[in-house]
Coordinates of N, CA and C and ligand atoms in Angstrom, one line a residue:
X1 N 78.5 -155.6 -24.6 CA 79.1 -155.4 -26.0 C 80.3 -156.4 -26.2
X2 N 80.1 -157.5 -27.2 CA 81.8 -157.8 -27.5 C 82.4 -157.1 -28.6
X3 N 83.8 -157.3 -27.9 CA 84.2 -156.0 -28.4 C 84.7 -156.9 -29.9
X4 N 84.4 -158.2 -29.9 CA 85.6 -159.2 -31.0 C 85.0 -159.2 -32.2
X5 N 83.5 -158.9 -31.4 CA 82.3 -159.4 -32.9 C 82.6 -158.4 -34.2
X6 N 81.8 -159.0 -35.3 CA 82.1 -158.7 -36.1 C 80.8 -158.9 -37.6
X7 N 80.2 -157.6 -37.2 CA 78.8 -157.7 -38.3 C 78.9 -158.5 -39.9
X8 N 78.8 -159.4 -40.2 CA 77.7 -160.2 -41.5 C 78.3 -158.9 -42.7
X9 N 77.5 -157.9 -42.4 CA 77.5 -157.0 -43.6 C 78.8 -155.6 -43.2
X10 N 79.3 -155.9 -42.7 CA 80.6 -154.4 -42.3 C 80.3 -153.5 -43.3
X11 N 78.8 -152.3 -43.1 CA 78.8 -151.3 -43.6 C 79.9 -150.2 -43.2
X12 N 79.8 -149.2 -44.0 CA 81.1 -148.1 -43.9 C 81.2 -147.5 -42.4
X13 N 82.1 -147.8 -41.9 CA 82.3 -147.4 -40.6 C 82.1 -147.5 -39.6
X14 N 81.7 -149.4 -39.7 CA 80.9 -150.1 -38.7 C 81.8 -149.9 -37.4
X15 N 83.1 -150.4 -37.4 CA 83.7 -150.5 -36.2 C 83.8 -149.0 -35.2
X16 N 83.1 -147.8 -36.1 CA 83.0 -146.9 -35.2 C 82.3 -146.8 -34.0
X17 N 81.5 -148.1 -33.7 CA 80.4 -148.2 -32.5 C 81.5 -149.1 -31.5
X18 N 82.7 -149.1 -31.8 CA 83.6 -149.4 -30.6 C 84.0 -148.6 -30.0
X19 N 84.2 -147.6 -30.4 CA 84.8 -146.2 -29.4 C 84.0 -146.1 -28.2
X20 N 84.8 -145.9 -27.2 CA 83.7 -145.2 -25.7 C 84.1 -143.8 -25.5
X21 N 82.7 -143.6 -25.0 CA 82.8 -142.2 -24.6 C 83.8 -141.7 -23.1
X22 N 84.2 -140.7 -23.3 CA 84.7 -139.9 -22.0 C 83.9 -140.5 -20.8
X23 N 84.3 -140.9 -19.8 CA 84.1 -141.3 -18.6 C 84.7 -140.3 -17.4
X24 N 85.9 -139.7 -17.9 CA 86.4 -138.9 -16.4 C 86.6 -137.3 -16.2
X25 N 85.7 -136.9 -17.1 CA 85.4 -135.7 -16.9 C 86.2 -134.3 -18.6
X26 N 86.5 -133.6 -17.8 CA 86.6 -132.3 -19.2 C 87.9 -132.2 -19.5
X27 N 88.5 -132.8 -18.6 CA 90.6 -132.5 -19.0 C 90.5 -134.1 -19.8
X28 N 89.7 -134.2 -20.5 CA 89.9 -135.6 -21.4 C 89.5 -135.2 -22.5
X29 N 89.5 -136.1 -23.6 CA 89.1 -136.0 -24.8 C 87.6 -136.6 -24.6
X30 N 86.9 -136.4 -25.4 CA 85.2 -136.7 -25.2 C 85.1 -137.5 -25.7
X31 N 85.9 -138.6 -26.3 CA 86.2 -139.8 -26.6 C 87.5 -141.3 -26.8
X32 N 87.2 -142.0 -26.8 CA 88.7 -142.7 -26.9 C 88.3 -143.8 -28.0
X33 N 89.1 -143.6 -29.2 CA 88.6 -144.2 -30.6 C 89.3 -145.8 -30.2
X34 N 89.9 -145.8 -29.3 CA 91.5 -147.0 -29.2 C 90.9 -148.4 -28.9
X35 N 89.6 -148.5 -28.8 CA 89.0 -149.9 -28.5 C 89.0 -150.6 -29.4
X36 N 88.3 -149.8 -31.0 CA 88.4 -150.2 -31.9 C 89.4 -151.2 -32.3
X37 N 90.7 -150.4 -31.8 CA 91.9 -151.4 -32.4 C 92.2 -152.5 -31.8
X38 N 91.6 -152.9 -31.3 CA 91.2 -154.3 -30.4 C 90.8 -155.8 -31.2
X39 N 89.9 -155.4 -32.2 CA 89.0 -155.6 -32.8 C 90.3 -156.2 -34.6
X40 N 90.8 -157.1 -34.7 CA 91.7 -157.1 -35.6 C 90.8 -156.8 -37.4
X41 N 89.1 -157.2 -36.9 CA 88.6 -156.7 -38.3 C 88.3 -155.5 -38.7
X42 N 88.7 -154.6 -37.8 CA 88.0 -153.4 -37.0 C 89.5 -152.6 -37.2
X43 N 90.5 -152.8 -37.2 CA 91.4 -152.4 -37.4 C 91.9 -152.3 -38.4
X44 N 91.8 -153.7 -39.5 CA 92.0 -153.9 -40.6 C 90.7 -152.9 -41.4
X45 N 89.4 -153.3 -40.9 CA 88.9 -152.1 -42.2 C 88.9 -150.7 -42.2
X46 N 89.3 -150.1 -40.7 CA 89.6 -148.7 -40.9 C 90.7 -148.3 -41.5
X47 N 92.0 -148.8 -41.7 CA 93.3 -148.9 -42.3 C 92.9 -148.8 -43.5
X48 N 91.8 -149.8 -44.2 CA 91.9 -149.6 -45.2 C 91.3 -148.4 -45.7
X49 N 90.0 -147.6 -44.9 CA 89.2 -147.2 -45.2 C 90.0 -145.5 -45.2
X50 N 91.2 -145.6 -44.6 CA 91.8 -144.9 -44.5 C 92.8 -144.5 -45.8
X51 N 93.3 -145.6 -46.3 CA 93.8 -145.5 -47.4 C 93.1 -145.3 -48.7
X52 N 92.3 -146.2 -48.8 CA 91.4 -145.7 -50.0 C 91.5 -144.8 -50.6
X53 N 91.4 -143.5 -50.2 CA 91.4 -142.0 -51.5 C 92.7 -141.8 -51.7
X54 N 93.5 -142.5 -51.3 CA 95.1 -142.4 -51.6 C 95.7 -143.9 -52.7
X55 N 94.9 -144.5 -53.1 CA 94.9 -145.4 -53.4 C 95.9 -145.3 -55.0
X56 N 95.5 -144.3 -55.7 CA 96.6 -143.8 -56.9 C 97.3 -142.8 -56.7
X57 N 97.5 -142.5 -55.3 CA 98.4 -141.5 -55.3 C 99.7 -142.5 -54.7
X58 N 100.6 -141.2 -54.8 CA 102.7 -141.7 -54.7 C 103.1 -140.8 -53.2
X59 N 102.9 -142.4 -52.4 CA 103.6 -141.7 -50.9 C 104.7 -142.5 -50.9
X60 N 105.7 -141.9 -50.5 CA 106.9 -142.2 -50.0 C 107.1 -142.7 -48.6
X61 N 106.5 -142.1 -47.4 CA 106.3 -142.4 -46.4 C 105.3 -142.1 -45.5
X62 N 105.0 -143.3 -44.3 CA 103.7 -142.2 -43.6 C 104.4 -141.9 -42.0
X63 N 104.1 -140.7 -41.6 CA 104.3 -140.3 -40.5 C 103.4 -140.0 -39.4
X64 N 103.5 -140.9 -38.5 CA 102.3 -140.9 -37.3 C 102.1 -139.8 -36.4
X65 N 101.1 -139.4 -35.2 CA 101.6 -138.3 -34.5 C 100.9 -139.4 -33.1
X66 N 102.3 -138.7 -32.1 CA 102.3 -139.4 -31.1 C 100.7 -139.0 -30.1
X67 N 100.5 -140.0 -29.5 CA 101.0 -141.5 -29.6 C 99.9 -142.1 -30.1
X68 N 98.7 -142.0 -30.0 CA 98.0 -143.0 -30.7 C 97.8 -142.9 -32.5
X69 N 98.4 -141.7 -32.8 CA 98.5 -141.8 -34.2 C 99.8 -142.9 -35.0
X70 N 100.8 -143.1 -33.6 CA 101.4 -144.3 -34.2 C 100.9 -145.9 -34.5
X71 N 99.5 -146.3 -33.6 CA 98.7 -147.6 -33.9 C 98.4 -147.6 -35.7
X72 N 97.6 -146.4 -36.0 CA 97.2 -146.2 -37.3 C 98.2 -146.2 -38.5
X73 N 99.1 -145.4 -38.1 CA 100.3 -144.7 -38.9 C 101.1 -145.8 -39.4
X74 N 101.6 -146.7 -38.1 CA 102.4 -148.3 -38.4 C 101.5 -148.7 -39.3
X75 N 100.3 -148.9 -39.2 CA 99.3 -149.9 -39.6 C 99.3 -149.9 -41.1
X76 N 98.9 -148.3 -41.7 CA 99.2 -147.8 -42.8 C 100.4 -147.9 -43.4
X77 N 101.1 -147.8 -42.8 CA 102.6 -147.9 -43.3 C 102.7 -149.7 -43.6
X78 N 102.5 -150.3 -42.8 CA 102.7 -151.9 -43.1 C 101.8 -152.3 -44.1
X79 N 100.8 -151.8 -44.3 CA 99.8 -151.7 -45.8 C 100.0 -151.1 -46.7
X80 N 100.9 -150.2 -47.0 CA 101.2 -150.0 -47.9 C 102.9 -150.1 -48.2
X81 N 103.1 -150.9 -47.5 CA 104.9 -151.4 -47.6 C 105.6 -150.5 -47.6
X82 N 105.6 -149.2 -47.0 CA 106.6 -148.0 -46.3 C 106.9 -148.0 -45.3
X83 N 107.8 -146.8 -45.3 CA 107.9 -146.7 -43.8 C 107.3 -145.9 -43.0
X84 N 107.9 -146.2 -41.6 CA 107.1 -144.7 -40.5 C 107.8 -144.3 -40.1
X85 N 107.5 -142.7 -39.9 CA 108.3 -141.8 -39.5 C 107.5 -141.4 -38.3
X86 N 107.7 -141.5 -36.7 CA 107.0 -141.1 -35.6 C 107.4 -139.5 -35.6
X87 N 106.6 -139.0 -35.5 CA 106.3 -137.1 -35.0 C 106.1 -137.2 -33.6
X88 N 106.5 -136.5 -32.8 CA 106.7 -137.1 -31.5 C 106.3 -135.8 -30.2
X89 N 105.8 -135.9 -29.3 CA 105.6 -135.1 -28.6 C 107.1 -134.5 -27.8
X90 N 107.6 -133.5 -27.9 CA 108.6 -132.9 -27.4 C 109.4 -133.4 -25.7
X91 N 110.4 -133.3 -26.3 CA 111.6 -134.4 -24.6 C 111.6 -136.0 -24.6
X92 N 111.6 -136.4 -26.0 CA 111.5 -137.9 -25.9 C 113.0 -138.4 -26.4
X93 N 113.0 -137.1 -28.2 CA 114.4 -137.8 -28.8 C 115.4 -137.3 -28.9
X94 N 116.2 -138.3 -28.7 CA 117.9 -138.0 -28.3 C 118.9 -137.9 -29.4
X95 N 117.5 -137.2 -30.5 CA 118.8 -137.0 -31.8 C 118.0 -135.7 -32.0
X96 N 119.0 -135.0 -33.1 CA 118.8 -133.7 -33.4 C 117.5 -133.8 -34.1
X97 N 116.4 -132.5 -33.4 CA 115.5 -132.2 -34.1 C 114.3 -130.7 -34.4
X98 N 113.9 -131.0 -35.1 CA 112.9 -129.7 -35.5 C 111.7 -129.8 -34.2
X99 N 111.7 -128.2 -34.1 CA 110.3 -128.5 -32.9 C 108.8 -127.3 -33.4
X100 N 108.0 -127.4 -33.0 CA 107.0 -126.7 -33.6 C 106.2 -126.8 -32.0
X101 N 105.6 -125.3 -31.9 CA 104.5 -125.4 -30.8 C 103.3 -125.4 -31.2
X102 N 102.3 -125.6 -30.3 CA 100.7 -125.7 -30.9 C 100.2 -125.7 -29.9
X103 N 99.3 -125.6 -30.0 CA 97.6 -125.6 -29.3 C 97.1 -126.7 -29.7
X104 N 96.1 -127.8 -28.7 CA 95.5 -128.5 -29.2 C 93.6 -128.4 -28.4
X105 N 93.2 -129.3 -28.4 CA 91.4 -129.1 -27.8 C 91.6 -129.1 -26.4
X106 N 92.3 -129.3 -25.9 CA 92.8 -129.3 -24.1 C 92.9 -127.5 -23.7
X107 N 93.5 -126.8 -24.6 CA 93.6 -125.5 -24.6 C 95.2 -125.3 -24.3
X108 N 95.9 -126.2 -24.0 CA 97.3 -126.3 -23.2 C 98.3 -126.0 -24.5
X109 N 99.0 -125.3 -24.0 CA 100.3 -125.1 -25.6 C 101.4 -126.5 -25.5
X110 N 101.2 -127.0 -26.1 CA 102.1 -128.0 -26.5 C 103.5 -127.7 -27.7
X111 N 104.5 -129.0 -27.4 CA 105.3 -128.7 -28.7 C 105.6 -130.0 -29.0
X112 N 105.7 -130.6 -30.5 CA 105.9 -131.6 -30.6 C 107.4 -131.5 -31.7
X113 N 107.9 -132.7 -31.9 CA 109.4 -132.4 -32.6 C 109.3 -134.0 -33.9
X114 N 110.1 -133.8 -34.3 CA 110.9 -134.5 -35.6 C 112.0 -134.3 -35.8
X115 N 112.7 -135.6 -36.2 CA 114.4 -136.0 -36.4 C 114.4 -135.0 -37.6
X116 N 115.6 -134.4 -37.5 CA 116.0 -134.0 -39.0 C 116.4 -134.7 -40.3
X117 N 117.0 -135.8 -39.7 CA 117.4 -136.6 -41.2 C 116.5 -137.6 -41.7
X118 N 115.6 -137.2 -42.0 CA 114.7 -138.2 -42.9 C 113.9 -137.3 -44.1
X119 N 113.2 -136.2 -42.7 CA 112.4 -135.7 -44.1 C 113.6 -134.9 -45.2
X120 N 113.2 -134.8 -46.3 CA 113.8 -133.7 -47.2 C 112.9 -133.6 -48.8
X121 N 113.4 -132.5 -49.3 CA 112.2 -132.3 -50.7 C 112.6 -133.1 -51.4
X122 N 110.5 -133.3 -51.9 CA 110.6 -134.4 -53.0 C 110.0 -135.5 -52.2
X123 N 110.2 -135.7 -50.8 CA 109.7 -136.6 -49.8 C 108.4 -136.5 -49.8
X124 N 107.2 -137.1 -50.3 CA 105.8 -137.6 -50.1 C 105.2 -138.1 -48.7
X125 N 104.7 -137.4 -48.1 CA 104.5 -138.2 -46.8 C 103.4 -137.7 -46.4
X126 N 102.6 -139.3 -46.1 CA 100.9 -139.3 -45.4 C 101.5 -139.2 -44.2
X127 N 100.3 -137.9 -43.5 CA 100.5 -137.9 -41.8 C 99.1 -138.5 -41.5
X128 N 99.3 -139.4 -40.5 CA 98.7 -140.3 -39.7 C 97.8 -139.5 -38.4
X129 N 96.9 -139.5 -38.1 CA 96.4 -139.1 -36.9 C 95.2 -140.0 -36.1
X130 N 95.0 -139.9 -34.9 CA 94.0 -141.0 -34.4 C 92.9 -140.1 -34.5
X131 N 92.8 -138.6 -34.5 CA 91.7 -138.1 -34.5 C 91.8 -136.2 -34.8
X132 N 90.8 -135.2 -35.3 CA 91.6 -134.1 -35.6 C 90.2 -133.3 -34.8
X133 N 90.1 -132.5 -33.8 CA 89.4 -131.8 -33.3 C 89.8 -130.5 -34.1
X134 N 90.5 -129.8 -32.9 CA 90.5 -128.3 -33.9 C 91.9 -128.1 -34.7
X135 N 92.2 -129.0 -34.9 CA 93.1 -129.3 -35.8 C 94.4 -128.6 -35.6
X136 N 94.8 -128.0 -34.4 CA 96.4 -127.5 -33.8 C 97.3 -128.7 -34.3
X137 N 97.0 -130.0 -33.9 CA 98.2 -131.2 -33.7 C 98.7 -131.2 -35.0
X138 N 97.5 -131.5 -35.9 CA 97.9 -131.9 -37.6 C 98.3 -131.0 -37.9
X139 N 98.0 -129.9 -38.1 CA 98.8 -128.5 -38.3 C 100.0 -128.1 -38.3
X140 N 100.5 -128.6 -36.9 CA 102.3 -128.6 -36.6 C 102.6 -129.4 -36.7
X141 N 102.1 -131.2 -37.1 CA 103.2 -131.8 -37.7 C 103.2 -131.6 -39.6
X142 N 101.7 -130.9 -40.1 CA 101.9 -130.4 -41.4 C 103.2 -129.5 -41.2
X143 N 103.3 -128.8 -40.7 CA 104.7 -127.4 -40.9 C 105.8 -127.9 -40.4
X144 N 106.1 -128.9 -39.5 CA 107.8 -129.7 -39.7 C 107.7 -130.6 -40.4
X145 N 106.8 -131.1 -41.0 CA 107.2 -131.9 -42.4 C 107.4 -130.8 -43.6
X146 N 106.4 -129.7 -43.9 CA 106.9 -128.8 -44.9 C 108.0 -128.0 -44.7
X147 N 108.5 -127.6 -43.3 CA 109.6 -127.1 -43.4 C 111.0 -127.6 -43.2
X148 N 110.8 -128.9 -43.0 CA 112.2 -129.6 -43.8 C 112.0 -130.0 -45.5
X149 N 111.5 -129.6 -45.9 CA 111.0 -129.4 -47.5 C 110.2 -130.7 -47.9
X150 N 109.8 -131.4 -47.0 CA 109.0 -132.8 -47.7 C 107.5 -132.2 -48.3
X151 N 107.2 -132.7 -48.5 CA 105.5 -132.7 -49.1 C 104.6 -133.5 -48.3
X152 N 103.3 -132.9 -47.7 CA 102.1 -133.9 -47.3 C 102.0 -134.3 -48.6
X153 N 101.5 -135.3 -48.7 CA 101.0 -135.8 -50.1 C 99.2 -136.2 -49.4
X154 N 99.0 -136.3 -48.1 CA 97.6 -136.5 -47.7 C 97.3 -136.6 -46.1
X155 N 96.4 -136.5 -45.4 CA 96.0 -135.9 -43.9 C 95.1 -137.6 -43.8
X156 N 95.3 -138.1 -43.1 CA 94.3 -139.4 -42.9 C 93.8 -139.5 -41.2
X157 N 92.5 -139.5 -40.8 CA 92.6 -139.9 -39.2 C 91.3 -140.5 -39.0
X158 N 90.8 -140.6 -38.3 CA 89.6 -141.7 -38.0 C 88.6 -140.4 -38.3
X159 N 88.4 -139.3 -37.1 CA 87.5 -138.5 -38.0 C 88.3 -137.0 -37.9
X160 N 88.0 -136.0 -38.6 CA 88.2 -134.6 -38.8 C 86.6 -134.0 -38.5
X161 N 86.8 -133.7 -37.3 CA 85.7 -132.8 -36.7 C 85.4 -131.0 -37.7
X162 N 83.9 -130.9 -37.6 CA 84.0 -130.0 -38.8 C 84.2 -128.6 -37.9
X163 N 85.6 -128.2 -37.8 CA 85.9 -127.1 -36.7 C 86.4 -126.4 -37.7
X164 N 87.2 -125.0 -37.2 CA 87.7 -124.0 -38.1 C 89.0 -124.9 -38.5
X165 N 90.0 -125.2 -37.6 CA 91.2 -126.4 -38.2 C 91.0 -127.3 -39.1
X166 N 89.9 -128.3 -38.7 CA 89.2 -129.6 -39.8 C 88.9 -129.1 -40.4
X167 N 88.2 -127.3 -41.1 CA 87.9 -127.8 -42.5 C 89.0 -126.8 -43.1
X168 N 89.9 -126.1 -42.4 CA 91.5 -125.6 -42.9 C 92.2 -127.2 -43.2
X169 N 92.5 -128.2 -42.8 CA 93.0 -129.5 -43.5 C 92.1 -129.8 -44.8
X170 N 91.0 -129.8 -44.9 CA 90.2 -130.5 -46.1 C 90.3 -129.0 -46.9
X171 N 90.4 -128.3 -46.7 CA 90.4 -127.2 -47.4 C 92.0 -127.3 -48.6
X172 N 92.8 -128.1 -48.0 CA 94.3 -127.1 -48.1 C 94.8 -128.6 -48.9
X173 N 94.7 -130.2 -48.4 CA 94.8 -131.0 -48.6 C 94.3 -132.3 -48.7
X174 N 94.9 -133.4 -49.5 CA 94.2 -134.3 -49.7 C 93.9 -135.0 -48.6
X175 N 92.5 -135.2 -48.1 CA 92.6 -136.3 -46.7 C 91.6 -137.6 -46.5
X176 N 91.6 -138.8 -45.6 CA 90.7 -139.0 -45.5 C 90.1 -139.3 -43.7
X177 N 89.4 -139.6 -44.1 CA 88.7 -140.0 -42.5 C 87.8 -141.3 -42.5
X178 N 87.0 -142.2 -41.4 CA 86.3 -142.8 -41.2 C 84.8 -142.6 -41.2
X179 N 84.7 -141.5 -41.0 CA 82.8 -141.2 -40.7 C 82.3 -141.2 -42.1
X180 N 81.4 -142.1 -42.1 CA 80.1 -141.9 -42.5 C 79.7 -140.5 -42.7
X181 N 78.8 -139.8 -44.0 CA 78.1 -138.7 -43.7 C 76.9 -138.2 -42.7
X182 N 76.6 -139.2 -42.7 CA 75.6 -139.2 -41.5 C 75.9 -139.2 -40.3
X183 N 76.9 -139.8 -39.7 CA 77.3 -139.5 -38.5 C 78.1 -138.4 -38.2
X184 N 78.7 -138.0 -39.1 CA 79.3 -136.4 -39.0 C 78.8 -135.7 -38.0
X185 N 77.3 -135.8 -38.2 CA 76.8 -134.2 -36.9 C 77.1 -134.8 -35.9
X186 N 76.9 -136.5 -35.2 CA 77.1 -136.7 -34.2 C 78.9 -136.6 -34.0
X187 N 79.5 -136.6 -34.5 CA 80.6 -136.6 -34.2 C 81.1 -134.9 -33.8
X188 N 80.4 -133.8 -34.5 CA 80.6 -133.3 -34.3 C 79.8 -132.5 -33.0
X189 N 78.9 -132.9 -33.0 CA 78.0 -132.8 -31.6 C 78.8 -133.4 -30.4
X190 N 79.9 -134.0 -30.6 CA 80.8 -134.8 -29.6 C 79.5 -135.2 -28.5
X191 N 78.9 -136.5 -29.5 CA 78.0 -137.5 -28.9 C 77.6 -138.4 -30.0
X192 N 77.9 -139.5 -29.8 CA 77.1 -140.9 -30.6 C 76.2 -141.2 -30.6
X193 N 75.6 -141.7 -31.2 CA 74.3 -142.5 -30.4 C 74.9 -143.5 -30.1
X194 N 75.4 -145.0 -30.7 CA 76.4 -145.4 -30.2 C 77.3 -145.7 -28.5
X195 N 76.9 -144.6 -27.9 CA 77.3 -144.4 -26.8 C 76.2 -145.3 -25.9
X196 N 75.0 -144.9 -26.4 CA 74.0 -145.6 -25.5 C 74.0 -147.0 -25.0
X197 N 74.6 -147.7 -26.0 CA 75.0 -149.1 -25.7 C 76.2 -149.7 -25.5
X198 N 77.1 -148.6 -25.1 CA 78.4 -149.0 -23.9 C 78.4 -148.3 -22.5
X199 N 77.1 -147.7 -22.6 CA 76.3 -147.4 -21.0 C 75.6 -148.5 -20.8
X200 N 74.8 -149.0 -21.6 CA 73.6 -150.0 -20.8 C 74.5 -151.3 -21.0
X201 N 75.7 -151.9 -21.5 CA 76.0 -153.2 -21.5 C 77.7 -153.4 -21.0
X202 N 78.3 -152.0 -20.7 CA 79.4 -152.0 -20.2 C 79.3 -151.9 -18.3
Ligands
PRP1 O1 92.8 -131.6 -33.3 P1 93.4 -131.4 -31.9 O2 92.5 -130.5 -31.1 O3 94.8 -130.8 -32.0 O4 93.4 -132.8 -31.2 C1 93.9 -133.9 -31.8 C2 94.9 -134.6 -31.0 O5 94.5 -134.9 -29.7 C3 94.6 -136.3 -29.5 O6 95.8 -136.7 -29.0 P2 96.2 -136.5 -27.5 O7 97.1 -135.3 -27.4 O8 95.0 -136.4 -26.6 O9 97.2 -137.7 -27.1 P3 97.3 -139.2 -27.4 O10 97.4 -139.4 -28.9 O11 98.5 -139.5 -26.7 O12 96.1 -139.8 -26.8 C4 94.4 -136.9 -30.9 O13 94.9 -138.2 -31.0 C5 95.2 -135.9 -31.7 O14 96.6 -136.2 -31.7
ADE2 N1 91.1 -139.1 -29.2 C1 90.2 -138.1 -29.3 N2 89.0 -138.5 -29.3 C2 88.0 -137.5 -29.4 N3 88.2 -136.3 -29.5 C3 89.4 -135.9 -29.5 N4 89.9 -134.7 -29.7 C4 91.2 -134.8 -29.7 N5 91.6 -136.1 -29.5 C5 90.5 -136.8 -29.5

């Protein structure tokens, strides 16, 4: 596979056949979307592909969730000439802040945090994510962004798996994702077809 190439016709969601699958067993995620962003065309059209349904809406800022929701989150934010606000996984910052616990697909209780002086009401803010399984992560950075009084104004991540959390975000808010409808079941089958040819050529 090269990973630089770059298809003639970039149908919707082409660069999603960069992702590789899980390699080291079940305390992993069943995929790592991060190859993609390797790929500077591949990064550019998911950003965009990302923005798109937000395209007449009014954000003020986008906020990423650590860490690989910060690749996208910057990216977005540099595309649409805002700023970024990192959401951060808890014990990193050394200024006062809001903390929230969660659950994520690992089953482990996590807590992630946010500075207090940025968000406040009336603040618009797209949260960034690299990916939404059962949707715990997005969840708790939705609730310390609403409870320092900002507004989601929209949920964006590569895909939103169709779990009881993913379809509580599309239910509740504006969002968008990268999949294709047709690849949805594979994504949510946590298997690509895709996969078959970063086995036989990797
Ligand atoms: O919908 P959920 O089940 O809550 O899972 C989604 C979260 O899990 C992954 O991050 P991870 O914590 O693995 O960390 P990383 O971003 O540092 O790779 C992913 O990027 C989301 O942040
Ligand atoms: N990065 C990721 N890739 C695939 N599934 C995930 N579930 C949570 N994070 C994920």
């Amino acid at each position: 596979m090269d990973i630089f190439a770059v298809p003639a016709d970039r149908q919707r969601g082409w660069y999603l056949s960069l992702m590789a699958p899980n390699t080291k067993g079940p305390e992993f995620a069943w995929l790592d979307p991060s190859r993609l962003y390797c790929n500077p065309q591949a990064l550019a059209d998911c950003v965009q592909d990302l923005l798109g349904p937000f395209q007449s809406d009014a954000i003020d800022l986008v906020a990423g969730i650590d860490a690989m929701g910060f690749i996208l989150g910057a990216s977005a934010a540099g595309a649409l000439g805002k700023g970024f606000l990192a959401i951060r996984k808890a014990g990193h910052l050394c200024v006062a802040t809001q903390n929230q616990n969660y659950c994520d697909y690992s089953g482990r209780e996590k807590t992630m945090e946010v500075r207090t002086d940025v968000l406040k009401p009336g603040l618009r803010v797209l949260i960034v994510d690299q990916w939404i399984e059962t949707g715990g992560t997005m969840r708790a950075a939705i609730q310390l962004v609403e409870k320092q009084g900002a507004s989601v104004a929209g949920v964006a991540a590569v895909a939103i798996e169709n779990t009881e959390g993913g379809r509580w975000i599309k239910d509740n808010y504006r969002f968008s994702h990268c999949v294709p409808q047709e690849l949805q079941p594979q994504v949510d089958g946590k298997r690509l077809d895709s996969f078959q040819t970063c086995k036989t050529t990797n």
